[in-house]
CSV table of C-alpha atoms in Angstrom, one decimal:
chain,number,residue,atom,x,y,z
A,290,UNK,CA,93.3,39.2,-2.7
A,291,UNK,CA,89.3,39.4,-2.2
A,292,UNK,CA,88.2,36.5,-0.3
A,293,UNK,CA,84.7,35.0,-1.3
A,294,UNK,CA,82.8,33.0,1.4
A,295,UNK,CA,79.8,31.0,0.4
A,296,UNK,CA,77.3,29.3,2.7
A,297,UNK,CA,76.0,26.7,2.9
A,298,UNK,CA,78.4,24.2,1.4
A,299,UNK,CA,75.5,22.1,0.6
A,300,UNK,CA,71.7,22.2,0.7
A,301,UNK,CA,69.0,19.6,-0.2
A,302,UNK,CA,65.5,20.9,-1.1
A,303,UNK,CA,62.5,19.2,-2.6
A,304,UNK,CA,61.3,20.3,-6.0
A,305,UNK,CA,59.1,23.3,-5.8
A,306,UNK,CA,60.7,24.8,-2.7
A,307,UNK,CA,62.4,28.2,-2.4
A,308,UNK,CA,66.1,28.0,-1.7
A,309,UNK,CA,68.6,30.7,-0.9
A,310,UNK,CA,72.4,30.9,-0.7
A,311,UNK,CA,74.8,33.4,0.4
A,312,UNK,CA,78.0,34.9,-0.6
A,313,UNK,CA,80.0,37.3,1.4
A,314,UNK,CA,83.1,39.2,0.1
A,315,UNK,CA,86.0,40.5,2.3
A,316,UNK,CA,85.7,44.0,0.7
A,317,UNK,CA,83.1,46.0,-1.0
A,318,UNK,CA,82.3,45.0,-4.6
A,319,UNK,CA,80.4,48.1,-5.2
A,320,UNK,CA,82.2,50.5,-7.5
A,321,UNK,CA,81.3,54.0,-6.4
A,322,UNK,CA,81.6,55.7,-10.0
A,323,UNK,CA,79.1,53.5,-11.7
A,324,UNK,CA,77.1,52.1,-8.7
A,325,UNK,CA,77.5,48.7,-10.0
A,326,UNK,CA,78.3,45.4,-7.8
A,327,UNK,CA,81.1,43.5,-9.6
A,328,UNK,CA,79.5,40.1,-8.5
A,329,UNK,CA,78.6,37.0,-10.7
A,330,UNK,CA,76.8,33.7,-10.1
A,331,UNK,CA,77.7,30.7,-12.0
A,332,UNK,CA,76.0,27.2,-12.2
A,333,UNK,CA,77.9,24.1,-12.8
A,334,UNK,CA,75.9,21.0,-13.5
A,335,UNK,CA,77.5,17.5,-12.9
A,336,UNK,CA,80.2,16.8,-15.7
A,337,UNK,CA,79.5,20.2,-17.5
A,338,UNK,CA,81.5,23.5,-17.5
A,339,UNK,CA,80.2,26.4,-15.5
A,340,UNK,CA,77.5,28.6,-16.9
A,341,UNK,CA,77.0,32.2,-16.2
A,342,UNK,CA,73.7,32.9,-14.6
A,343,UNK,CA,73.8,36.3,-13.3
A,344,UNK,CA,76.2,39.4,-13.6
A,345,UNK,CA,76.5,42.7,-11.8
A,346,UNK,CA,74.8,41.0,-8.7
A,347,UNK,CA,71.2,41.0,-10.0
A,348,UNK,CA,71.2,40.9,-13.9
A,349,UNK,CA,70.1,37.6,-15.3
A,350,UNK,CA,71.8,36.4,-18.4
A,351,UNK,CA,69.8,35.9,-21.7
A,352,UNK,CA,67.8,32.5,-21.3
A,353,UNK,CA,68.2,32.0,-17.6
A,354,UNK,CA,64.8,31.3,-16.1
A,355,UNK,CA,63.3,34.0,-13.9
A,356,UNK,CA,63.1,31.7,-11.0
A,357,UNK,CA,67.0,32.6,-10.4
A,358,UNK,CA,67.1,35.9,-8.6
A,359,UNK,CA,70.4,37.7,-7.5
A,360,UNK,CA,70.4,40.4,-4.9
A,361,UNK,CA,72.6,42.3,-2.5
A,362,UNK,CA,75.2,44.9,-2.6
A,363,UNK,CA,78.5,45.9,-1.1
A,364,UNK,CA,79.7,42.7,0.7
A,365,UNK,CA,76.7,40.7,1.0
A,366,UNK,CA,75.1,38.9,-1.8
A,367,UNK,CA,72.3,36.2,-2.2
A,368,UNK,CA,71.2,33.9,-5.0
A,369,UNK,CA,67.5,32.8,-4.7
A,370,UNK,CA,65.9,30.1,-6.7
A,371,UNK,CA,62.2,30.8,-6.2
A,372,UNK,CA,60.9,27.2,-6.9
A,373,UNK,CA,63.6,24.7,-7.5
A,374,UNK,CA,63.3,22.3,-10.3
A,375,UNK,CA,65.1,18.8,-10.7
A,376,UNK,CA,67.3,20.3,-13.3
A,377,UNK,CA,68.7,22.8,-10.9
A,378,UNK,CA,70.9,20.1,-9.3
A,379,UNK,CA,74.3,21.7,-9.5
A,380,UNK,CA,77.0,23.6,-7.7
A,381,UNK,CA,76.6,27.3,-7.6
A,382,UNK,CA,79.6,29.7,-7.5
A,383,UNK,CA,79.9,33.4,-6.7
A,384,UNK,CA,82.7,35.3,-8.3
A,385,UNK,CA,84.1,38.9,-7.9
A,386,UNK,CA,85.4,40.6,-10.8
A,387,UNK,CA,86.0,43.9,-9.1
A,388,UNK,CA,89.8,43.3,-8.9
A,389,UNK,CA,92.5,41.0,-10.0
A,390,UNK,CA,93.1,38.2,-9.2
A,391,UNK,CA,89.4,37.2,-10.0
A,392,UNK,CA,88.3,35.1,-6.9
A,393,UNK,CA,85.5,32.5,-6.5
A,394,UNK,CA,83.7,31.3,-3.6
A,395,UNK,CA,84.0,27.6,-2.8
A,396,UNK,CA,80.5,26.8,-4.0
A,397,UNK,CA,77.0,25.8,-2.7
A,398,UNK,CA,76.1,22.2,-3.8
A,399,UNK,CA,72.4,22.0,-4.3
A,400,UNK,CA,70.8,18.7,-4.0
A,401,UNK,CA,67.3,17.6,-4.8
A,402,UNK,CA,65.5,15.4,-2.3
B,68,UNK,CA,76.8,30.7,-31.5
B,69,UNK,CA,79.8,31.3,-29.3
B,70,UNK,CA,82.2,28.3,-29.2
B,71,UNK,CA,85.4,27.9,-27.3
B,72,UNK,CA,87.1,24.5,-27.9
B,73,UNK,CA,90.2,23.7,-25.9
B,74,UNK,CA,92.9,21.3,-26.8
B,75,UNK,CA,96.5,20.1,-25.8
B,76,UNK,CA,95.9,18.6,-22.4
B,77,UNK,CA,97.1,15.2,-21.2
B,78,UNK,CA,99.6,13.5,-18.9
B,79,UNK,CA,102.9,15.3,-18.2
B,80,UNK,CA,105.7,14.7,-15.9
B,81,UNK,CA,106.6,17.2,-13.2
B,82,UNK,CA,109.1,19.9,-14.4
B,83,UNK,CA,108.0,19.5,-18.1
B,84,UNK,CA,105.9,21.8,-20.3
B,85,UNK,CA,102.5,21.8,-22.1
B,86,UNK,CA,100.9,24.2,-24.3
B,87,UNK,CA,97.0,24.5,-24.2
B,88,UNK,CA,95.0,26.1,-27.3
B,89,UNK,CA,91.5,27.3,-27.5
B,90,UNK,CA,89.9,27.8,-30.8
B,91,UNK,CA,87.2,30.4,-30.7
B,92,UNK,CA,84.3,30.9,-33.1
B,93,UNK,CA,80.9,32.7,-33.3
B,94,UNK,CA,82.2,36.1,-32.2
B,95,UNK,CA,84.8,38.7,-33.3
B,96,UNK,CA,87.6,37.2,-31.1
B,97,UNK,CA,89.7,40.4,-31.5
B,98,UNK,CA,87.2,42.5,-29.5
B,99,UNK,CA,87.4,40.6,-26.3
B,100,UNK,CA,89.6,39.8,-23.4
B,101,UNK,CA,90.0,36.3,-22.7
B,102,UNK,CA,91.0,34.1,-19.6
B,103,UNK,CA,92.0,30.7,-18.5
B,104,UNK,CA,90.3,29.3,-15.3
B,105,UNK,CA,91.1,25.8,-13.8
B,106,UNK,CA,89.4,23.5,-11.6
B,107,UNK,CA,91.3,20.6,-9.7
B,108,UNK,CA,89.7,17.5,-9.3
B,109,UNK,CA,86.5,17.6,-7.0
B,110,UNK,CA,87.6,21.2,-6.2
B,111,UNK,CA,86.4,24.7,-6.9
B,112,UNK,CA,87.1,27.3,-9.6
B,113,UNK,CA,90.4,29.1,-9.7
B,114,UNK,CA,91.4,31.9,-12.1
B,115,UNK,CA,94.9,31.4,-13.8
B,116,UNK,CA,95.3,34.3,-16.3
B,117,UNK,CA,93.9,37.0,-18.4
B,118,UNK,CA,94.8,38.6,-21.6
B,119,UNK,CA,93.4,41.9,-23.1
B,120,UNK,CA,91.7,41.9,-26.5
B,121,UNK,CA,94.9,42.9,-28.3
B,122,UNK,CA,97.3,41.1,-26.1
B,123,UNK,CA,99.1,44.2,-24.8
B,124,UNK,CA,98.3,43.4,-21.3
B,125,UNK,CA,98.3,40.1,-19.3
B,126,UNK,CA,97.7,39.1,-15.7
B,127,UNK,CA,98.6,35.9,-13.8
B,128,UNK,CA,97.7,34.5,-10.4
B,129,UNK,CA,100.8,34.4,-8.1
B,130,UNK,CA,101.3,30.7,-8.2
B,131,UNK,CA,101.8,30.7,-12.0
B,132,UNK,CA,103.7,33.9,-12.4
B,133,UNK,CA,106.9,33.2,-14.3
B,134,UNK,CA,105.9,29.7,-15.3
B,135,UNK,CA,102.8,30.2,-17.4
B,136,UNK,CA,102.3,32.5,-20.4
B,137,UNK,CA,98.9,33.5,-21.9
B,138,UNK,CA,99.0,34.6,-25.5
B,139,UNK,CA,96.6,35.0,-28.4
B,140,UNK,CA,96.5,34.9,-32.2
B,141,UNK,CA,93.7,37.1,-33.3
B,142,UNK,CA,94.3,36.2,-37.0
B,143,UNK,CA,93.7,32.6,-36.0
B,144,UNK,CA,91.1,33.3,-33.3
B,145,UNK,CA,93.1,31.2,-30.9
B,146,UNK,CA,94.0,31.6,-27.4
B,147,UNK,CA,97.1,29.8,-25.8
B,148,UNK,CA,98.5,28.9,-22.4
B,149,UNK,CA,102.1,27.9,-22.3
B,150,UNK,CA,102.8,26.2,-18.9
B,151,UNK,CA,106.3,25.5,-18.0
B,152,UNK,CA,107.8,23.9,-15.0
B,153,UNK,CA,104.7,22.0,-14.3
B,154,UNK,CA,103.9,20.9,-10.7
B,155,UNK,CA,101.6,18.3,-9.4
B,156,UNK,CA,99.3,21.1,-7.9
B,157,UNK,CA,98.7,22.3,-11.5
B,158,UNK,CA,96.8,19.1,-12.2
B,159,UNK,CA,93.3,20.2,-13.1
B,160,UNK,CA,90.8,20.9,-15.9
B,161,UNK,CA,91.6,24.2,-17.6
B,162,UNK,CA,88.8,26.2,-19.0
B,163,UNK,CA,89.1,28.9,-21.7
B,164,UNK,CA,86.7,31.6,-21.2
B,165,UNK,CA,85.6,34.8,-22.8
B,166,UNK,CA,86.1,37.8,-20.4
B,167,UNK,CA,83.3,40.3,-20.8
B,168,UNK,CA,83.1,41.3,-17.2
B,169,UNK,CA,82.3,38.8,-16.1
B,170,UNK,CA,83.3,35.3,-17.8
B,171,UNK,CA,80.4,35.0,-20.0
B,172,UNK,CA,81.3,31.9,-22.0
B,173,UNK,CA,83.3,28.8,-21.2
B,174,UNK,CA,84.8,25.9,-23.2
B,175,UNK,CA,84.1,22.3,-22.2
B,176,UNK,CA,87.6,22.2,-20.5
B,177,UNK,CA,90.8,20.2,-21.1
B,178,UNK,CA,92.3,17.9,-18.5
B,179,UNK,CA,96.1,18.4,-17.5
B,180,UNK,CA,97.5,15.7,-15.3
B,181,UNK,CA,101.0,16.3,-13.9
B,182,UNK,CA,102.5,13.1,-12.5
B,183,UNK,CA,105.5,11.0,-12.7
């Protein structure tokens, strides 16, 4: 199974600050034939179901604010929120869909100071 | 608008069975693979099973193989998860998801509690 490791486990920032969180996979998620990274980011707000933010490592879903930026390739990926808003309070999960079983990281909990 | 509405959860004793349903609307159900993902209380996300758009292929995580069965009725736009020989470690919120590489829509979830 592909192991997904997220750091940090939690992070507290003030509104307006920039935040970055990391996701590392135990093997490359870059498929050579199409040059795509099979990596997604999800946001789970308290009491809600997860919401897809970013697919293919860097493609924002429709309606997702442009302050959410996904980057990285291969085994190292980053989710950046350029200017955190109060409504960004949530747990953020990365997920690989390169292979079955689909696997998720343990999440980064974002707290607003 | 895509909607996925789960039902069928509740309290069940260890060793017993339960069947979850997911009613889909707002898209052509028969065109998409579907999956179940679960989340134990205060824990992270765990993929459970996937079924192809036509039901011809199914995939399971090792811990549920032989106990859980994912199926679908495309005429009813409904996804199912039959869970047998339930264990305490199956206690979780179960989410129905559309699998469009990746999981692009999620239901609100249904709670399953396995306890005597």
